[in-house]
Amino acid sequence: MNGLRLSPSDAWRASEHVDADRLLASVDTLASFGARGDGGVDRPALSAVDLDARRHLIDRARALGCTVSTDACANLFFHRAGTENLAPVMTGSHIDTQPTGGKLDGCYGVLAGIECLAALADAGIRTRRPLEVVVWTNEEGTRFTPGAMGSSAFVEPSRLAAYLDATDAAGVTLREALDAQRRAFPDLPLRDHAATPAHAFVELHIEQGPLLENADVPLGVVTGIQGVRWYALHCDGVAAHAGTTPMNVRRDAMTLAIALRAEIDALAHALGGDDTRITFGRWSVSPNAINTIPSAVTFSVDFRHPDAAVLDAFDRQIADCALRRRARVEPLFSHAPVRFDATVLATLDAACAALDARALRLTSGAFHDAMYVARHCPTAMLFVPSRDGISHNPAEFTGPHHLAMGARALAHCVTQLCND
Ligand code: HGY
Ligand code: MN
Ligand code: MN
């Protein structure tokens, strides 16, 4: 990664031309697509409001002189040409949200990337390498499971085939949603990934946890991401009358599910100790009637841990648990812990130092598209603080000063990398 080093003034000038007001206004404009009444955002991947938001960002990118392309998984690529036709530096994130999401998760990384494009234009800087801002499809994985679909299919295109029949709650398949995107943007050329691998990828994101705020530090240089496992647990019972069926003859699926949840929770904490993060976030009950004993209950398990051996042990033991209780475990998503690239991390350190901003090195508790892209090219992430560590919640908030500082550090870093 050595090569022509920019005169420090160029990276600095790019960071200096980040316009905080323009960035903050772009956050509110994007949040208007799928706005909730409580200040949050509900913008499912490839939904009508997501397509409207994509159209808005495509228009912004084109107005900044970028060419726009897409791929088979509807990722968007906003390409700013360099002086040489070299492998581009990429930055970006996702714009799909949780159902009760905030304005910043993912969106901030995309908008700060676009702000870098605008800052480079304002500063009259033409970097040696192209810079590409990416919108990765379906990172949250709430409409279509698994998460981070777009980045995973970008890194390994053969994965897409297995995703196409994933269905949302209304029975719409990913295949149909991708067709809707193609119909909405028929003129977007397909990016030739094989011909243009990325030189490096930097993702700017809110921390979504309390560490930076507790340390009173404005920037986090993210050294890696902990591992993740998602499962669906299927529990069967026999539907029967709530009033007439004696307790000792019931086969209540909910009784089984509650006992299984307790056993899995205990297992996770026994294996993972203080680093355990276990969540049982999505439940479905059939027939879901007050006066019928449940015949089927399905619940989700989201397990996170930094240690690959713990994740593998959990895999084995959750399967044993389910077998013993005659339930069915369905693995949904799995990613090992990731370590980011030392050179990109050092470039982020240098950017923070150039801004005279204190930075903390930390591991991400949340997964991100960068976990897949790290297998494609040298990758790292940069965080800004989340107030009260809150995210996946309409109350998600980061102060304007921190949002601007993160974007300035990103501009400094990607400008530097664009001339490696
Ligand atoms: O679930 C995650 O870690 C990410 O926020 N989608
Ligand atoms: Mn995110
Ligand atoms: Mn998220």
Coordinates of C-alpha atoms and ligand atoms in Angstrom, one line a residue:
M1 CA 0.0 0.0 0.0
N2 CA 3.0 2.3 -0.4
G3 CA 3.1 4.7 -3.3
L4 CA 2.8 8.4 -4.0
R5 CA 2.1 10.1 -0.7
L6 CA -0.1 13.2 -1.1
S7 CA 1.2 16.5 0.0
P8 CA -0.6 16.6 3.4
S9 CA -2.4 19.8 2.2
D10 CA -4.6 17.8 -0.3
A11 CA -6.0 15.4 2.3
W12 CA -6.3 18.3 4.7
R13 CA -8.0 20.6 2.1
A14 CA -10.5 17.8 1.3
S15 CA -11.3 17.6 5.1
E16 CA -11.5 21.3 5.3
H17 CA -14.0 21.5 2.5
V18 CA -16.5 19.2 4.3
D19 CA -19.6 21.4 4.8
A20 CA -21.2 20.5 8.1
D21 CA -24.5 22.2 7.2
R22 CA -24.7 20.5 3.9
L23 CA -24.1 17.1 5.6
L24 CA -26.6 17.7 8.3
A25 CA -29.3 18.8 5.8
S26 CA -28.6 15.7 3.8
V27 CA -29.3 13.5 6.9
D28 CA -32.7 15.1 7.3
T29 CA -33.6 14.9 3.6
L30 CA -32.7 11.2 3.4
A31 CA -34.7 10.6 6.7
S32 CA -37.8 11.9 5.0
F33 CA -38.0 8.8 2.9
G34 CA -39.8 6.4 5.2
A35 CA -40.1 8.9 8.1
R36 CA -42.0 7.8 11.2
G37 CA -44.1 10.1 13.3
D38 CA -41.7 9.7 16.2
G39 CA -38.6 11.1 14.4
G40 CA -37.4 7.7 13.4
V41 CA -37.2 6.0 10.0
D42 CA -38.8 2.8 8.6
R43 CA -37.2 2.1 5.2
P44 CA -37.2 -1.6 4.4
A45 CA -34.6 -2.8 1.8
L46 CA -35.9 -2.3 -1.8
S47 CA -39.3 -1.0 -0.6
A48 CA -41.0 1.8 -2.4
V49 CA -39.6 4.4 0.0
D50 CA -36.1 2.8 -0.4
L51 CA -36.4 3.1 -4.2
D52 CA -37.4 6.8 -3.8
A53 CA -34.4 7.3 -1.4
R54 CA -32.1 5.6 -4.0
R55 CA -33.4 7.9 -6.7
H56 CA -32.6 10.9 -4.6
L57 CA -29.1 9.7 -3.9
I58 CA -28.5 8.8 -7.6
D59 CA -29.6 12.3 -8.6
R60 CA -27.2 13.8 -6.0
A61 CA -24.3 11.7 -7.2
R62 CA -24.9 12.6 -10.9
A63 CA -25.1 16.3 -10.0
L64 CA -21.6 15.8 -8.5
G65 CA -20.3 14.5 -11.8
C66 CA -20.3 10.8 -10.8
T67 CA -21.2 7.9 -13.0
V68 CA -23.7 5.5 -11.3
S69 CA -23.8 1.8 -11.7
T70 CA -25.4 -1.2 -10.0
D71 CA -25.1 -4.9 -9.8
A72 CA -27.2 -8.1 -9.6
C73 CA -27.9 -7.5 -5.9
A74 CA -28.9 -3.8 -6.5
N75 CA -25.9 -2.3 -4.8
L76 CA -25.3 1.2 -6.0
F77 CA -21.9 2.6 -6.9
F78 CA -21.3 6.4 -7.3
H79 CA -17.9 6.6 -9.2
R80 CA -15.8 9.8 -9.2
A81 CA -13.0 9.4 -11.8
G82 CA -9.4 9.8 -10.8
T83 CA -6.5 11.1 -12.9
E84 CA -5.6 7.4 -13.6
N85 CA -7.9 4.5 -14.3
L86 CA -6.8 2.5 -11.2
A87 CA -8.6 0.3 -8.7
P88 CA -10.9 2.7 -6.8
V89 CA -11.1 3.5 -3.1
M90 CA -14.6 2.7 -1.8
T91 CA -16.5 4.1 1.0
G92 CA -20.2 3.9 1.9
S93 CA -22.7 1.8 3.9
H94 CA -26.4 1.0 3.8
I95 CA -29.6 3.0 3.7
D96 CA -32.1 0.3 4.6
T97 CA -33.3 0.6 8.3
Q98 CA -34.8 -1.3 11.1
P99 CA -38.6 -1.0 11.4
T100 CA -38.1 1.4 14.3
G101 CA -34.8 2.7 13.1
G102 CA -33.0 6.1 13.4
K103 CA -31.8 8.5 10.8
L104 CA -28.1 7.6 11.1
D105 CA -27.5 3.8 11.1
G106 CA -25.9 3.2 7.7
C107 CA -27.2 6.4 6.2
Y108 CA -24.6 8.5 7.8
G109 CA -21.8 6.5 6.2
V110 CA -23.4 6.9 2.7
L111 CA -24.1 10.6 3.2
A112 CA -20.6 11.3 4.6
G113 CA -19.2 9.6 1.5
I114 CA -21.3 11.8 -0.8
E115 CA -20.1 14.8 1.3
C116 CA -16.5 13.7 0.5
L117 CA -17.4 13.8 -3.2
A118 CA -18.7 17.3 -2.7
A119 CA -15.8 18.4 -0.7
L120 CA -13.3 17.1 -3.3
A121 CA -15.2 19.0 -6.0
D122 CA -15.3 22.2 -3.9
A123 CA -11.6 21.9 -3.2
G124 CA -10.8 21.3 -6.9
I125 CA -8.9 18.1 -6.0
R126 CA -8.6 15.4 -8.6
T127 CA -7.3 12.3 -6.8
R128 CA -5.1 9.7 -8.6
R129 CA -7.5 6.8 -8.0
P130 CA -11.2 7.0 -8.5
L131 CA -13.4 7.3 -5.4
E132 CA -16.6 5.2 -5.2
V133 CA -19.4 5.7 -2.7
V134 CA -21.4 2.5 -2.3
V135 CA -25.0 1.9 -1.1
W136 CA -25.0 -1.8 0.0
T137 CA -28.4 -3.6 -0.3
N138 CA -30.3 -5.1 2.7
E139 CA -27.6 -4.8 5.4
E140 CA -30.2 -5.0 8.2
G141 CA -31.6 -8.3 7.1
T142 CA -35.0 -7.5 8.6
R143 CA -37.0 -7.5 5.4
F144 CA -35.0 -10.4 3.8
T145 CA -32.8 -12.6 5.9
P146 CA -29.7 -12.8 6.1
G147 CA -28.2 -9.4 6.7
A148 CA -25.5 -7.8 4.7
M149 CA -26.8 -9.5 1.5
G150 CA -25.5 -6.8 -0.9
S151 CA -21.9 -6.7 0.3
S152 CA -21.7 -10.5 0.7
A153 CA -22.9 -11.0 -2.9
F154 CA -20.5 -8.3 -4.1
V155 CA -17.6 -10.2 -2.5
E156 CA -18.8 -13.6 -3.7
P157 CA -21.5 -13.3 -6.5
S158 CA -22.3 -17.0 -6.3
R159 CA -24.0 -16.4 -2.9
L160 CA -26.9 -14.4 -4.6
A161 CA -28.6 -17.5 -6.0
A162 CA -29.3 -18.7 -2.4
Y163 CA -30.8 -15.4 -1.4
L164 CA -33.3 -14.9 -4.3
D165 CA -36.2 -17.0 -2.8
A166 CA -35.9 -15.3 0.6
T167 CA -39.4 -13.8 1.3
D168 CA -40.5 -10.9 3.4
A169 CA -43.5 -10.9 5.8
A170 CA -45.9 -10.2 2.9
G171 CA -44.5 -13.2 0.9
V172 CA -42.5 -11.0 -1.6
T173 CA -39.3 -12.6 -2.7
L174 CA -35.9 -10.9 -3.0
R175 CA -36.0 -11.9 -6.7
E176 CA -39.2 -9.8 -7.1
A177 CA -37.8 -6.9 -5.1
L178 CA -34.7 -6.9 -7.2
D179 CA -36.9 -6.9 -10.4
A180 CA -38.7 -3.8 -9.0
Q181 CA -35.3 -2.0 -8.6
R182 CA -34.4 -2.9 -12.1
R183 CA -37.7 -1.5 -13.4
A184 CA -37.2 1.6 -11.4
F185 CA -33.7 2.3 -12.7
P186 CA -33.6 0.6 -16.2
D187 CA -30.7 2.9 -17.3
L188 CA -28.2 1.9 -14.7
P189 CA -25.3 0.0 -16.2
L190 CA -23.9 -3.1 -14.3
R191 CA -20.6 -2.5 -12.6
D192 CA -17.9 -5.0 -13.8
H193 CA -16.6 -6.2 -10.4
A194 CA -14.1 -8.6 -11.8
A195 CA -12.5 -5.8 -13.9
T196 CA -12.5 -3.2 -11.1
P197 CA -11.7 -4.7 -7.8
A198 CA -11.5 -2.1 -5.0
H199 CA -8.2 -0.9 -3.7
A200 CA -9.5 -0.2 -0.2
F201 CA -12.8 0.2 1.7
V202 CA -13.5 2.6 4.6
E203 CA -16.9 2.5 6.3
L204 CA -17.9 5.4 8.5
H205 CA -20.7 4.5 11.0
I206 CA -22.2 5.5 14.3
E207 CA -21.0 3.3 17.1
Q208 CA -24.4 2.2 18.2
G209 CA -23.0 1.5 21.7
P210 CA -21.8 3.5 24.7
L211 CA -18.0 3.2 24.6
L212 CA -17.0 6.4 22.8
E213 CA -19.4 8.5 24.8
N214 CA -18.3 6.9 28.1
A215 CA -14.7 7.6 27.2
D216 CA -15.6 11.2 26.0
V217 CA -13.7 10.5 22.8
P218 CA -15.1 11.9 19.4
L219 CA -13.8 9.2 17.0
G220 CA -13.3 5.4 17.1
V221 CA -10.8 3.6 14.9
V222 CA -12.5 0.2 14.5
T223 CA -10.0 -2.7 14.5
G224 CA -12.5 -5.4 13.8
I225 CA -16.1 -6.8 14.2
Q226 CA -17.2 -9.5 16.6
G227 CA -18.8 -12.7 15.2
V228 CA -22.5 -13.3 14.8
R229 CA -24.9 -16.2 14.6
W230 CA -28.6 -16.0 13.7
Y231 CA -31.0 -19.0 14.1
A232 CA -34.8 -19.6 14.0
L233 CA -36.0 -22.1 16.7
H234 CA -39.2 -23.9 15.7
C235 CA -41.4 -25.4 18.6
D236 CA -44.4 -27.6 17.9
G237 CA -47.4 -28.3 20.0
V238 CA -51.1 -29.3 19.5
A239 CA -53.8 -26.7 19.1
A240 CA -56.6 -27.3 21.7
H241 CA -59.3 -25.4 23.6
A242 CA -57.9 -23.1 26.3
G243 CA -60.9 -23.8 28.6
T244 CA -61.5 -27.4 28.4
T245 CA -58.1 -29.0 28.0
P246 CA -56.6 -30.2 31.3
M247 CA -53.1 -28.9 32.0
N248 CA -51.5 -32.3 32.2
V249 CA -52.5 -33.4 28.7
R250 CA -51.5 -30.2 26.8
R251 CA -48.8 -29.9 24.2
D252 CA -48.3 -26.2 24.4
A253 CA -45.7 -24.9 21.9
M254 CA -45.2 -21.7 23.9
T255 CA -44.4 -23.7 27.1
L256 CA -41.7 -25.5 25.1
A257 CA -40.4 -22.3 23.6
I258 CA -40.1 -20.5 26.9
A259 CA -38.2 -23.4 28.4
L260 CA -35.9 -23.6 25.4
R261 CA -35.3 -19.8 25.4
A262 CA -34.2 -20.1 29.1
E263 CA -31.9 -23.0 28.4
I264 CA -30.3 -21.2 25.3
D265 CA -29.9 -18.0 27.4
A266 CA -28.1 -19.9 30.1
L267 CA -25.9 -21.7 27.6
A268 CA -24.9 -18.5 25.9
H269 CA -23.8 -16.9 29.2
A270 CA -22.0 -20.0 30.4
L271 CA -20.0 -20.1 27.1
G272 CA -19.5 -16.4 26.5
G273 CA -19.3 -14.8 29.9
D274 CA -19.4 -11.0 30.0
D275 CA -18.8 -10.6 26.3
T276 CA -22.1 -12.5 25.5
R277 CA -24.7 -10.6 23.6
I278 CA -27.9 -12.8 23.1
T279 CA -31.2 -11.5 21.8
F280 CA -34.5 -13.3 21.2
G281 CA -36.1 -10.5 19.1
R282 CA -38.6 -12.0 16.7
W283 CA -41.5 -14.3 17.7
S284 CA -44.3 -15.8 15.8
V285 CA -47.1 -17.8 17.4
S286 CA -49.8 -19.9 15.6
P287 CA -52.7 -19.6 15.7
N288 CA -51.9 -16.6 17.9
A289 CA -55.4 -16.7 19.5
I290 CA -56.2 -15.9 23.1
N291 CA -58.2 -19.1 23.7
T292 CA -56.3 -21.7 21.7
I293 CA -53.3 -23.5 23.0
P294 CA -50.4 -22.6 20.6
S295 CA -49.6 -25.3 18.0
A296 CA -46.4 -23.6 16.8
V297 CA -44.0 -21.0 18.1
T298 CA -40.9 -19.8 16.2
F299 CA -38.4 -17.4 17.8
S300 CA -35.2 -15.9 16.6
V301 CA -31.8 -16.1 18.3
D302 CA -29.1 -13.4 17.7
F303 CA -25.8 -14.4 19.3
R304 CA -22.7 -12.3 19.1
H305 CA -19.2 -12.9 20.6
P306 CA -15.6 -11.8 19.7
D307 CA -14.2 -15.4 20.1
A308 CA -14.6 -17.8 17.2
A309 CA -14.3 -20.8 19.5
V310 CA -17.2 -19.6 21.6
L311 CA -19.4 -19.1 18.5
D312 CA -18.5 -22.6 17.2
A313 CA -19.3 -24.2 20.7
F314 CA -22.6 -22.3 20.7
D315 CA -23.4 -23.7 17.3
R316 CA -22.9 -27.2 18.5
Q317 CA -24.7 -26.8 21.9
I318 CA -27.8 -25.0 20.6
A319 CA -28.3 -27.9 18.2
D320 CA -28.0 -30.4 21.1
C321 CA -30.5 -28.3 23.1
A322 CA -33.1 -28.3 20.4
L323 CA -32.7 -32.0 19.7
R324 CA -33.2 -32.9 23.4
R325 CA -36.4 -30.8 23.5
R326 CA -37.6 -32.1 20.2
A327 CA -37.5 -28.6 18.6
R328 CA -36.0 -27.7 15.3
V329 CA -33.1 -25.2 14.9
E330 CA -32.7 -23.4 11.6
P331 CA -29.3 -21.6 11.1
L332 CA -30.1 -18.3 9.3
F333 CA -26.8 -16.3 9.2
S334 CA -23.3 -16.7 10.4
H335 CA -20.1 -14.6 10.2
A336 CA -16.8 -15.1 12.0
P337 CA -15.0 -12.3 13.9
V338 CA -13.1 -10.0 11.5
R339 CA -9.8 -8.1 12.0
F340 CA -9.3 -5.0 9.8
D341 CA -6.3 -4.0 7.7
A342 CA -3.3 -2.4 9.6
T343 CA -2.5 0.0 6.8
V344 CA -6.0 1.3 6.5
L345 CA -6.2 1.6 10.3
A346 CA -2.9 3.6 10.2
T347 CA -4.4 5.9 7.6
L348 CA -7.4 6.5 9.8
D349 CA -5.2 7.1 12.8
A350 CA -3.3 9.7 10.7
A351 CA -6.6 11.3 9.7
C352 CA -7.7 11.6 13.3
A353 CA -4.3 13.1 14.3
A354 CA -4.4 15.6 11.4
L355 CA -7.8 16.8 12.8
D356 CA -6.2 16.9 16.3
A357 CA -9.0 14.6 17.4
R358 CA -8.7 12.0 20.1
A359 CA -9.5 8.6 18.8
L360 CA -10.1 5.3 20.6
R361 CA -9.4 1.9 19.1
L362 CA -12.3 -0.5 19.5
T363 CA -14.0 -3.6 18.2
S364 CA -17.5 -3.3 16.7
G365 CA -20.4 -5.0 18.6
A366 CA -22.6 -4.5 15.5
F367 CA -21.9 -6.2 12.2
H368 CA -21.4 -4.1 9.1
D369 CA -20.9 -4.6 5.4
A370 CA -17.2 -4.0 6.1
M371 CA -17.1 -7.6 7.6
Y372 CA -17.6 -9.0 4.0
V373 CA -15.7 -6.3 2.1
A374 CA -12.6 -7.1 4.3
R375 CA -12.3 -10.3 2.3
H376 CA -12.2 -8.3 -0.9
C377 CA -9.8 -5.6 -0.2
P378 CA -7.9 -3.8 2.7
T379 CA -10.8 -2.5 4.9
A380 CA -11.4 -0.7 8.2
M381 CA -14.1 1.4 9.9
L382 CA -14.4 4.7 11.7
F383 CA -17.0 5.4 14.4
V384 CA -18.6 8.5 15.9
P385 CA -20.4 8.4 19.3
S386 CA -24.0 7.4 19.8
R387 CA -25.8 9.3 22.5
D388 CA -26.6 6.9 25.4
G389 CA -25.3 4.2 23.2
I390 CA -28.8 4.0 21.6
S391 CA -29.5 2.7 18.1
H392 CA -32.1 0.6 16.2
N393 CA -34.4 3.1 17.9
P394 CA -36.0 6.5 16.8
A395 CA -34.0 8.2 19.6
E396 CA -30.7 7.4 17.8
F397 CA -28.6 10.6 17.9
T398 CA -25.1 11.8 17.3
G399 CA -24.2 15.5 17.9
P400 CA -23.6 17.7 14.8
H401 CA -20.0 18.4 15.8
H402 CA -19.3 14.6 15.9
L403 CA -21.0 14.0 12.6
A404 CA -19.0 16.7 10.9
M405 CA -15.7 15.5 12.5
G406 CA -16.3 12.0 11.4
A407 CA -16.9 13.2 7.8
R408 CA -13.8 15.3 7.9
A409 CA -11.7 12.4 9.1
L410 CA -13.2 10.2 6.4
A411 CA -12.5 12.8 3.7
H412 CA -8.8 13.0 4.9
C413 CA -8.5 9.2 4.9
V414 CA -10.1 8.4 1.5
T415 CA -8.2 11.2 -0.1
Q416 CA -4.9 9.8 1.2
L417 CA -5.8 6.3 0.1
C418 CA -6.9 7.5 -3.3
N419 CA -3.2 8.2 -4.1
D420 CA -1.7 5.0 -2.8
Ligands
HGY1 O1 -27.4 -6.3 13.5 C1 -26.4 -5.6 13.3 O2 -25.4 -5.7 13.9 C2 -26.5 -4.5 12.3 O3 -26.8 -3.3 12.9 N1 -27.4 -4.7 11.2
MN2 MN -25.7 -0.3 10.2
MN3 MN -28.3 -1.6 12.0

